[in-house]
Amino acid sequence: MIDAMNYWWEVDGIREDLTDPLTSSSEIVQDYLADSRVVKAFNHMGYHDLEDGAQRPGTRGRKAIAIAGDDPDGLATVARIVDAVGLDPVMAGPLAEGIRMEPGTGPFGASVGAEELRAMLLRFPGSGRGKSVRIARTW
Ligand SMILES: NC(=O)c1ccc[n+]([C@@H]2O[C@H](COP(=O)([O-])OP(=O)(O)OC[C@H]3O[C@@H](n4cnc5c(N)ncnc54)[C@H](OP(=O)(O)O)[C@@H]3O)[C@@H](O)[C@H]2O)c1
């Protein structure tokens, strides 16, 4: 199951159960769909960029999509889907690392290439979401 969702308070209302810094939205989805293999992908890029940015593999400036998941087969399948729709897949780690592309992080809203996306994922601790997660998880 590809989780392309985000919690967005302007649309979804104030939901503290969906912003708990001790977990991530995709882990909540995985808990809810216990029999599914959840992979987070396609959440951080706007639909217009997804549609307009598609390019053949190896094209200079090809845009990238970050992928997070715990199941190796699921990750491989979703990576093939990302490539097939014209974008470079970037592995972000286990499903819990999907927090690195939630709203309040660098990748969220970004339409960039694989190298820049990897750098953004690494800068998560300095993002707004990263700081609130660090404070909550060190208490
Ligand atoms: N738009 C983007 O560029 C983009 C990009 C990446 C990720 N996302 C994420 O994708 C998700 C959907 O975004 P969207 O732009 O497609 O939003 P949207 O156009 O508002 O569509 C939301 C859909 O969810 C349905 N829905 C809402 N509440 C529901 C409920 N309680 N039970 C069942 N269905 C419900 C709505 O059904 P009704 O029409 O019947 O109300 C609608 O079909 C969000 O989490 C968003 O963050 C969006």
CSV table of N, CA and C and ligand atoms in Angstrom, one decimal:
chain,number,residue,atom,x,y,z
A,1,MET,N,0.9,-1.2,0.0
A,1,MET,CA,0.0,0.0,0.0
A,1,MET,C,0.9,1.2,0.0
A,2,ILE,N,0.7,2.1,-1.0
A,2,ILE,CA,1.5,3.3,-1.0
A,2,ILE,C,0.8,4.4,-0.2
A,3,ASP,N,1.4,4.9,0.8
A,3,ASP,CA,0.9,6.0,1.6
A,3,ASP,C,1.4,7.3,1.0
A,4,ALA,N,0.6,8.0,0.3
A,4,ALA,CA,1.0,9.3,-0.3
A,4,ALA,C,0.4,10.5,0.6
A,5,MET,N,-0.1,10.1,1.7
A,5,MET,CA,-0.9,11.1,2.5
A,5,MET,C,0.0,12.0,3.4
A,6,ASN,N,-0.5,13.2,3.7
A,6,ASN,CA,0.1,14.0,4.7
A,6,ASN,C,-1.0,14.5,5.7
A,7,TYR,N,-0.6,14.8,6.9
A,7,TYR,CA,-1.5,15.5,7.8
A,7,TYR,C,-1.3,17.0,7.5
A,8,TRP,N,-2.4,17.7,7.2
A,8,TRP,CA,-2.4,19.1,6.9
A,8,TRP,C,-3.5,19.8,7.6
A,9,TRP,N,-3.1,20.5,8.7
A,9,TRP,CA,-4.2,21.0,9.6
A,9,TRP,C,-5.2,21.9,8.9
A,10,GLU,N,-4.8,22.6,7.9
A,10,GLU,CA,-5.7,23.5,7.2
A,10,GLU,C,-6.9,22.8,6.6
A,11,VAL,N,-6.6,21.6,6.2
A,11,VAL,CA,-7.6,20.7,5.5
A,11,VAL,C,-8.2,19.7,6.5
A,12,ASP,N,-7.3,19.2,7.3
A,12,ASP,CA,-7.8,18.0,8.2
A,12,ASP,C,-8.2,18.4,9.6
A,13,GLY,N,-8.0,19.8,9.9
A,13,GLY,CA,-8.4,20.2,11.3
A,13,GLY,C,-7.3,19.8,12.2
A,14,ILE,N,-7.4,20.3,13.5
A,14,ILE,CA,-6.4,20.0,14.5
A,14,ILE,C,-6.6,18.6,15.0
A,15,ARG,N,-5.5,17.8,14.7
A,15,ARG,CA,-5.6,16.4,15.1
A,15,ARG,C,-4.3,16.0,15.8
A,16,GLU,N,-4.3,16.1,17.2
A,16,GLU,CA,-3.0,15.9,17.9
A,16,GLU,C,-2.6,14.4,17.8
A,17,ASP,N,-3.6,13.5,17.5
A,17,ASP,CA,-3.2,12.1,17.3
A,17,ASP,C,-2.4,11.9,16.1
A,18,LEU,N,-2.5,12.8,15.1
A,18,LEU,CA,-1.7,12.6,13.9
A,18,LEU,C,-0.4,13.4,13.8
A,19,THR,N,-0.1,14.1,14.9
A,19,THR,CA,1.1,14.9,15.0
A,19,THR,C,2.0,14.5,16.1
A,20,ASP,N,1.7,13.3,16.7
A,20,ASP,CA,2.5,12.9,17.8
A,20,ASP,C,4.0,12.7,17.4
A,21,PRO,N,4.9,13.5,18.0
A,21,PRO,CA,6.3,13.5,17.6
A,21,PRO,C,7.0,12.2,17.9
A,22,LEU,N,6.3,11.3,18.7
A,22,LEU,CA,7.0,10.0,19.0
A,22,LEU,C,6.7,9.0,17.9
A,23,THR,N,5.9,9.3,16.9
A,23,THR,CA,5.7,8.4,15.8
A,23,THR,C,5.7,9.2,14.5
A,24,SER,N,5.3,8.6,13.4
A,24,SER,CA,5.1,9.3,12.1
A,24,SER,C,3.8,8.9,11.5
A,25,SER,N,3.3,9.7,10.6
A,25,SER,CA,1.9,9.5,10.0
A,25,SER,C,1.9,8.1,9.3
A,26,SER,N,3.0,7.7,8.6
A,26,SER,CA,2.9,6.4,7.9
A,26,SER,C,2.9,5.3,8.9
A,27,GLU,N,3.6,5.4,10.1
A,27,GLU,CA,3.5,4.3,11.1
A,27,GLU,C,2.1,4.2,11.6
A,28,ILE,N,1.4,5.3,11.7
A,28,ILE,CA,0.0,5.3,12.2
A,28,ILE,C,-0.9,4.5,11.1
A,29,VAL,N,-0.6,4.8,9.8
A,29,VAL,CA,-1.3,4.2,8.7
A,29,VAL,C,-1.0,2.7,8.8
A,30,GLN,N,0.3,2.3,9.0
A,30,GLN,CA,0.7,0.9,9.0
A,30,GLN,C,0.0,0.2,10.2
A,31,ASP,N,-0.1,0.8,11.4
A,31,ASP,CA,-0.8,0.2,12.5
A,31,ASP,C,-2.3,0.0,12.2
A,32,TYR,N,-2.8,0.9,11.4
A,32,TYR,CA,-4.3,0.8,11.1
A,32,TYR,C,-4.5,-0.3,10.1
A,33,LEU,N,-3.5,-0.4,9.1
A,33,LEU,CA,-3.6,-1.5,8.1
A,33,LEU,C,-2.6,-2.6,8.4
A,34,ALA,N,-2.9,-3.3,9.5
A,34,ALA,CA,-1.8,-4.2,10.0
A,34,ALA,C,-1.5,-5.3,9.0
A,35,ASP,N,-2.4,-5.7,8.1
A,35,ASP,CA,-2.1,-6.8,7.2
A,35,ASP,C,-1.5,-6.3,5.9
A,36,SER,N,-1.2,-5.0,5.8
A,36,SER,CA,-0.7,-4.4,4.5
A,36,SER,C,0.8,-4.1,4.7
A,37,ARG,N,1.5,-4.1,3.6
A,37,ARG,CA,2.9,-3.6,3.7
A,37,ARG,C,2.9,-2.2,3.2
A,38,VAL,N,3.1,-1.2,4.1
A,38,VAL,CA,2.9,0.2,3.7
A,38,VAL,C,4.3,0.7,3.3
A,39,VAL,N,4.3,1.5,2.2
A,39,VAL,CA,5.5,2.2,1.7
A,39,VAL,C,5.1,3.7,1.6
A,40,LYS,N,5.8,4.6,2.1
A,40,LYS,CA,5.5,6.0,2.0
A,40,LYS,C,6.2,6.5,0.7
A,41,ALA,N,5.5,7.1,-0.2
A,41,ALA,CA,6.0,7.7,-1.4
A,41,ALA,C,5.0,8.7,-2.0
A,42,PHE,N,5.5,9.6,-2.8
A,42,PHE,CA,4.7,10.5,-3.6
A,42,PHE,C,4.1,11.6,-2.7
A,43,ASN,N,4.4,11.6,-1.4
A,43,ASN,CA,3.7,12.6,-0.5
A,43,ASN,C,4.3,14.0,-0.6
A,44,HIS,N,5.6,14.1,-1.0
A,44,HIS,CA,6.2,15.4,-0.8
A,44,HIS,C,6.2,16.3,-2.0
A,45,MET,N,5.7,15.8,-3.1
A,45,MET,CA,5.7,16.6,-4.4
A,45,MET,C,4.3,16.9,-4.8
A,46,GLY,N,4.1,18.2,-5.1
A,46,GLY,CA,2.7,18.6,-5.6
A,46,GLY,C,2.3,17.9,-6.9
A,47,TYR,N,1.0,17.7,-7.0
A,47,TYR,CA,0.5,16.9,-8.1
A,47,TYR,C,0.9,17.5,-9.5
A,48,HIS,N,1.0,18.8,-9.6
A,48,HIS,CA,1.4,19.4,-10.9
A,48,HIS,C,2.8,19.1,-11.2
A,49,ASP,N,3.7,19.1,-10.2
A,49,ASP,CA,5.1,18.7,-10.4
A,49,ASP,C,5.2,17.2,-10.8
A,50,LEU,N,4.4,16.4,-10.1
A,50,LEU,CA,4.4,15.0,-10.5
A,50,LEU,C,4.1,14.8,-11.9
A,51,GLU,N,3.1,15.5,-12.4
A,51,GLU,CA,2.7,15.4,-13.8
A,51,GLU,C,3.6,16.0,-14.8
A,52,ASP,N,4.1,17.2,-14.5
A,52,ASP,CA,4.9,17.9,-15.4
A,52,ASP,C,6.4,17.5,-15.4
A,53,GLY,N,6.8,16.9,-14.3
A,53,GLY,CA,8.3,16.7,-14.1
A,53,GLY,C,8.8,15.3,-14.7
A,54,ALA,N,7.9,14.5,-15.2
A,54,ALA,CA,8.2,13.2,-15.6
A,54,ALA,C,9.3,13.2,-16.8
A,55,GLN,N,10.4,12.5,-16.6
A,55,GLN,CA,11.4,12.4,-17.6
A,55,GLN,C,12.0,11.0,-17.7
A,56,ARG,N,12.6,10.7,-18.8
A,56,ARG,CA,13.2,9.4,-19.0
A,56,ARG,C,14.3,9.2,-18.1
A,57,PRO,N,14.6,7.9,-17.7
A,57,PRO,CA,15.8,7.6,-16.8
A,57,PRO,C,17.1,8.2,-17.4
A,58,GLY,N,17.9,8.7,-16.6
A,58,GLY,CA,19.2,9.3,-17.0
A,58,GLY,C,19.1,10.7,-17.5
A,59,THR,N,17.9,11.3,-17.7
A,59,THR,CA,17.8,12.6,-18.2
A,59,THR,C,18.4,13.6,-17.1
A,60,ARG,N,19.2,14.5,-17.6
A,60,ARG,CA,19.8,15.5,-16.7
A,60,ARG,C,18.6,16.3,-16.0
A,61,GLY,N,18.7,16.5,-14.7
A,61,GLY,CA,17.7,17.3,-14.0
A,61,GLY,C,16.4,16.5,-13.7
A,62,ARG,N,16.5,15.2,-13.9
A,62,ARG,CA,15.3,14.4,-13.5
A,62,ARG,C,14.9,14.6,-12.1
A,63,LYS,N,13.7,14.7,-11.7
A,63,LYS,CA,13.2,14.9,-10.4
A,63,LYS,C,13.1,13.6,-9.6
A,64,ALA,N,13.1,13.7,-8.3
A,64,ALA,CA,13.2,12.5,-7.5
A,64,ALA,C,12.1,12.5,-6.4
A,65,ILE,N,11.7,11.2,-6.0
A,65,ILE,CA,10.7,11.0,-5.0
A,65,ILE,C,11.4,10.1,-3.9
A,66,ALA,N,11.2,10.5,-2.7
A,66,ALA,CA,11.7,9.8,-1.5
A,66,ALA,C,10.8,8.6,-1.2
A,67,ILE,N,11.3,7.5,-0.8
A,67,ILE,CA,10.5,6.3,-0.5
A,67,ILE,C,11.0,5.8,0.9
A,68,ALA,N,10.0,5.5,1.7
A,68,ALA,CA,10.4,4.9,3.0
A,68,ALA,C,9.5,3.6,3.3
A,69,GLY,N,10.1,2.6,3.8
A,69,GLY,CA,9.3,1.4,4.1
A,69,GLY,C,10.2,0.3,4.7
A,70,ASP,N,9.5,-0.7,5.3
A,70,ASP,CA,10.1,-1.7,6.1
A,70,ASP,C,10.3,-3.0,5.2
A,71,ASP,N,9.5,-3.1,4.2
A,71,ASP,CA,9.4,-4.4,3.4
A,71,ASP,C,10.3,-4.2,2.1
A,72,PRO,N,11.4,-5.0,2.0
A,72,PRO,CA,12.3,-4.9,0.9
A,72,PRO,C,11.6,-5.1,-0.5
A,73,ASP,N,10.7,-6.1,-0.6
A,73,ASP,CA,9.9,-6.3,-1.8
A,73,ASP,C,9.0,-5.1,-2.1
A,74,GLY,N,8.3,-4.6,-1.1
A,74,GLY,CA,7.5,-3.4,-1.3
A,74,GLY,C,8.3,-2.2,-1.7
A,75,LEU,N,9.4,-2.0,-1.1
A,75,LEU,CA,10.3,-0.9,-1.5
A,75,LEU,C,10.7,-1.0,-3.0
A,76,ALA,N,11.1,-2.2,-3.4
A,76,ALA,CA,11.6,-2.4,-4.7
A,76,ALA,C,10.4,-2.2,-5.7
A,77,THR,N,9.2,-2.7,-5.4
A,77,THR,CA,8.1,-2.5,-6.3
A,77,THR,C,7.8,-1.0,-6.4
A,78,VAL,N,7.8,-0.3,-5.3
A,78,VAL,CA,7.4,1.2,-5.4
A,78,VAL,C,8.5,1.9,-6.1
A,79,ALA,N,9.8,1.5,-5.9
A,79,ALA,CA,10.9,2.2,-6.7
A,79,ALA,C,10.7,2.0,-8.2
A,80,ARG,N,10.2,0.8,-8.6
A,80,ARG,CA,10.0,0.6,-10.0
A,80,ARG,C,8.8,1.5,-10.5
A,81,ILE,N,7.8,1.7,-9.6
A,81,ILE,CA,6.6,2.5,-10.0
A,81,ILE,C,7.1,4.0,-10.2
A,82,VAL,N,7.9,4.4,-9.2
A,82,VAL,CA,8.4,5.8,-9.3
A,82,VAL,C,9.2,6.0,-10.6
A,83,ASP,N,10.1,5.1,-10.9
A,83,ASP,CA,10.9,5.2,-12.1
A,83,ASP,C,10.0,5.2,-13.3
A,84,ALA,N,8.9,4.3,-13.3
A,84,ALA,CA,8.1,4.1,-14.4
A,84,ALA,C,7.2,5.4,-14.7
A,85,VAL,N,7.0,6.2,-13.7
A,85,VAL,CA,6.2,7.4,-13.9
A,85,VAL,C,7.1,8.6,-14.2
A,86,GLY,N,8.4,8.3,-14.3
A,86,GLY,CA,9.4,9.4,-14.8
A,86,GLY,C,10.2,10.1,-13.7
A,87,LEU,N,10.3,9.5,-12.6
A,87,LEU,CA,11.1,10.1,-11.5
A,87,LEU,C,12.1,9.2,-10.9
A,88,ASP,N,13.1,9.7,-10.3
A,88,ASP,CA,14.2,8.9,-9.6
A,88,ASP,C,13.7,8.5,-8.2
A,89,PRO,N,13.7,7.2,-7.9
A,89,PRO,CA,13.4,6.9,-6.5
A,89,PRO,C,14.7,7.1,-5.6
A,90,VAL,N,14.4,7.6,-4.4
A,90,VAL,CA,15.5,7.9,-3.4
A,90,VAL,C,15.1,7.1,-2.2
A,91,MET,N,15.9,6.2,-1.7
A,91,MET,CA,15.6,5.4,-0.5
A,91,MET,C,15.8,6.3,0.7
A,92,ALA,N,14.8,6.4,1.5
A,92,ALA,CA,14.9,7.3,2.7
A,92,ALA,C,15.1,6.4,4.0
A,93,GLY,N,15.0,5.1,3.9
A,93,GLY,CA,15.1,4.2,5.1
A,93,GLY,C,13.8,3.5,5.4
A,94,PRO,N,13.8,3.0,6.7
A,94,PRO,CA,12.6,2.3,7.1
A,94,PRO,C,11.4,3.2,7.2
A,95,LEU,N,10.2,2.6,7.4
A,95,LEU,CA,9.0,3.4,7.3
A,95,LEU,C,9.0,4.6,8.3
A,96,ALA,N,9.6,4.4,9.5
A,96,ALA,CA,9.7,5.5,10.5
A,96,ALA,C,10.4,6.7,10.0
A,97,GLU,N,11.3,6.5,9.0
A,97,GLU,CA,12.1,7.6,8.5
A,97,GLU,C,11.3,8.4,7.5
A,98,GLY,N,10.1,8.0,7.2
A,98,GLY,CA,9.1,8.8,6.4
A,98,GLY,C,8.8,10.1,7.1
A,99,ILE,N,9.1,10.2,8.4
A,99,ILE,CA,8.9,11.5,9.1
A,99,ILE,C,9.8,12.6,8.4
A,100,ARG,N,10.9,12.1,7.8
A,100,ARG,CA,11.8,13.1,7.2
A,100,ARG,C,11.3,13.8,5.9
A,101,MET,N,10.1,13.4,5.5
A,101,MET,CA,9.5,14.1,4.3
A,101,MET,C,8.0,14.5,4.6
A,102,GLU,N,7.7,14.6,5.9
A,102,GLU,CA,6.4,15.1,6.3
A,102,GLU,C,6.4,16.6,6.2
A,103,PRO,N,5.2,17.2,6.3
A,103,PRO,CA,5.1,18.7,6.4
A,103,PRO,C,6.0,19.2,7.5
A,104,GLY,N,6.7,20.3,7.2
A,104,GLY,CA,7.6,20.9,8.2
A,104,GLY,C,9.1,20.5,8.0
A,105,THR,N,9.3,19.7,6.9
A,105,THR,CA,10.7,19.3,6.6
A,105,THR,C,11.1,19.9,5.2
A,106,GLY,N,12.4,19.8,4.9
A,106,GLY,CA,12.9,20.3,3.6
A,106,GLY,C,12.3,19.6,2.4
A,107,PRO,N,12.2,18.3,2.4
A,107,PRO,CA,11.7,17.7,1.2
A,107,PRO,C,10.2,18.0,0.9
A,108,PHE,N,9.4,18.4,2.0
A,108,PHE,CA,8.0,18.6,1.7
A,108,PHE,C,7.8,19.8,0.8
A,109,GLY,N,7.2,19.5,-0.3
A,109,GLY,CA,6.9,20.6,-1.3
A,109,GLY,C,8.0,20.7,-2.3
A,110,ALA,N,9.1,19.9,-2.1
A,110,ALA,CA,10.3,20.1,-3.0
A,110,ALA,C,10.1,19.3,-4.3
A,111,SER,N,10.6,19.8,-5.3
A,111,SER,CA,10.6,19.1,-6.6
A,111,SER,C,12.1,19.3,-7.1
A,112,VAL,N,12.9,18.4,-6.6
A,112,VAL,CA,14.4,18.5,-6.9
A,112,VAL,C,14.9,17.1,-7.3
A,113,GLY,N,16.2,17.1,-7.7
A,113,GLY,CA,16.8,15.9,-8.1
A,113,GLY,C,17.2,15.0,-7.0
A,114,ALA,N,17.7,13.8,-7.3
A,114,ALA,CA,18.0,12.8,-6.3
A,114,ALA,C,19.1,13.3,-5.3
A,115,GLU,N,20.2,13.9,-5.8
A,115,GLU,CA,21.3,14.3,-4.9
A,115,GLU,C,20.8,15.4,-3.9
A,116,GLU,N,20.0,16.4,-4.4
A,116,GLU,CA,19.5,17.4,-3.5
A,116,GLU,C,18.5,16.8,-2.5
A,117,LEU,N,17.7,15.9,-3.0
A,117,LEU,CA,16.7,15.3,-2.1
A,117,LEU,C,17.4,14.5,-0.9
A,118,ARG,N,18.5,13.8,-1.3
A,118,ARG,CA,19.2,13.0,-0.2
A,118,ARG,C,19.8,14.0,0.8
A,119,ALA,N,20.3,15.2,0.3
A,119,ALA,CA,20.9,16.2,1.2
A,119,ALA,C,19.8,16.7,2.1
A,120,MET,N,18.6,17.0,1.6
A,120,MET,CA,17.5,17.5,2.4
A,120,MET,C,17.1,16.5,3.5
A,121,LEU,N,17.0,15.2,3.1
A,121,LEU,CA,16.7,14.2,4.1
A,121,LEU,C,17.7,14.1,5.2
A,122,LEU,N,18.9,14.3,4.9
A,122,LEU,CA,20.0,14.4,6.0
A,122,LEU,C,19.9,15.6,6.9
A,123,ARG,N,19.3,16.7,6.3
A,123,ARG,CA,19.2,17.9,7.1
A,123,ARG,C,17.9,17.9,8.0
A,124,PHE,N,17.2,16.7,8.1
A,124,PHE,CA,16.0,16.7,8.9
A,124,PHE,C,16.1,17.2,10.3
A,125,PRO,N,17.2,16.9,11.0
A,125,PRO,CA,17.3,17.3,12.4
A,125,PRO,C,17.2,18.9,12.6
A,126,GLY,N,17.5,19.6,11.5
A,126,GLY,CA,17.5,21.1,11.6
A,126,GLY,C,16.1,21.6,11.1
A,127,SER,N,15.3,20.8,10.6
A,127,SER,CA,14.0,21.3,10.1
A,127,SER,C,13.0,21.5,11.3
A,128,GLY,N,11.9,22.2,11.1
A,128,GLY,CA,10.9,22.5,12.1
A,128,GLY,C,10.4,21.2,12.7
A,129,ARG,N,10.0,20.2,11.9
A,129,ARG,CA,9.5,19.0,12.4
A,129,ARG,C,10.7,18.2,13.1
A,130,GLY,N,11.9,18.3,12.6
A,130,GLY,CA,13.0,17.6,13.2
A,130,GLY,C,13.3,18.1,14.6
A,131,LYS,N,13.2,19.4,14.8
A,131,LYS,CA,13.5,20.0,16.1
A,131,LYS,C,12.4,19.6,17.1
A,132,SER,N,11.1,19.6,16.7
A,132,SER,CA,10.1,19.2,17.6
A,132,SER,C,10.2,17.7,18.0
A,133,VAL,N,10.6,16.9,17.0
A,133,VAL,CA,10.7,15.5,17.3
A,133,VAL,C,11.9,15.3,18.2
A,134,ARG,N,13.0,16.0,18.0
A,134,ARG,CA,14.2,15.8,18.9
A,134,ARG,C,13.8,16.2,20.3
A,135,ILE,N,13.2,17.3,20.5
A,135,ILE,CA,12.8,17.7,21.9
A,135,ILE,C,11.9,16.7,22.5
A,136,ALA,N,10.9,16.2,21.8
A,136,ALA,CA,9.9,15.3,22.4
A,136,ALA,C,10.6,13.9,22.7
A,137,ARG,N,11.5,13.5,21.9
A,137,ARG,CA,12.1,12.2,22.0
A,137,ARG,C,13.3,12.2,23.0
A,138,THR,N,13.8,13.3,23.4
A,138,THR,CA,14.8,13.3,24.4
A,138,THR,C,14.3,13.5,25.8
A,139,TRP,N,13.0,13.7,26.0
A,139,TRP,CA,12.4,13.9,27.3
A,139,TRP,C,12.2,12.5,27.9
B,1,LIG,N1,-2.6,17.6,-3.9
B,1,LIG,C1,-1.3,17.3,-3.9
B,1,LIG,O1,-0.5,17.9,-4.7
B,1,LIG,C2,-0.7,16.2,-3.1
B,1,LIG,C3,0.6,15.8,-3.3
B,1,LIG,C4,1.1,14.8,-2.5
B,1,LIG,C5,0.4,14.3,-1.5
B,1,LIG,N2,-0.9,14.7,-1.3
B,1,LIG,C6,-1.7,14.1,-0.1
B,1,LIG,O2,-2.7,13.3,-0.7
B,1,LIG,C7,-3.8,13.3,0.2
B,1,LIG,C8,-5.1,13.7,-0.6
B,1,LIG,O3,-4.8,15.0,-1.2
B,1,LIG,P1,-5.7,15.6,-2.3
B,1,LIG,O4,-5.1,16.9,-2.8
B,1,LIG,O5,-6.0,14.6,-3.3
B,1,LIG,O6,-7.0,16.0,-1.5
B,1,LIG,P2,-8.5,16.2,-2.0
B,1,LIG,O7,-8.5,16.6,-3.4
B,1,LIG,O8,-9.2,17.0,-1.0
B,1,LIG,O9,-9.1,14.7,-1.9
B,1,LIG,C9,-9.3,14.1,-0.7
B,1,LIG,C10,-10.1,12.9,-0.9
B,1,LIG,O10,-10.3,12.2,0.4
B,1,LIG,C11,-11.6,11.9,0.5
B,1,LIG,N3,-12.0,11.9,2.0
B,1,LIG,C12,-11.8,12.9,2.8
B,1,LIG,N4,-12.2,12.6,4.1
B,1,LIG,C13,-12.6,11.3,4.0
B,1,LIG,C14,-13.1,10.3,4.9
B,1,LIG,N5,-13.3,10.6,6.2
B,1,LIG,N6,-13.4,9.1,4.4
B,1,LIG,C15,-13.2,8.8,3.2
B,1,LIG,N7,-12.7,9.6,2.2
B,1,LIG,C16,-12.4,10.8,2.6
B,1,LIG,C17,-12.4,13.0,-0.2
B,1,LIG,O11,-13.6,12.5,-0.6
B,1,LIG,P3,-14.8,13.5,-1.0
B,1,LIG,O12,-14.4,14.1,-2.3
B,1,LIG,O13,-16.0,12.6,-1.1
B,1,LIG,O14,-14.9,14.6,0.1
B,1,LIG,C18,-11.5,13.2,-1.4
B,1,LIG,O15,-11.8,12.2,-2.5
B,1,LIG,C19,-3.5,14.3,1.3
B,1,LIG,O16,-3.1,13.6,2.4
B,1,LIG,C20,-2.4,15.2,0.7
B,1,LIG,O17,-1.5,15.7,1.7
B,1,LIG,C21,-1.5,15.7,-2.0
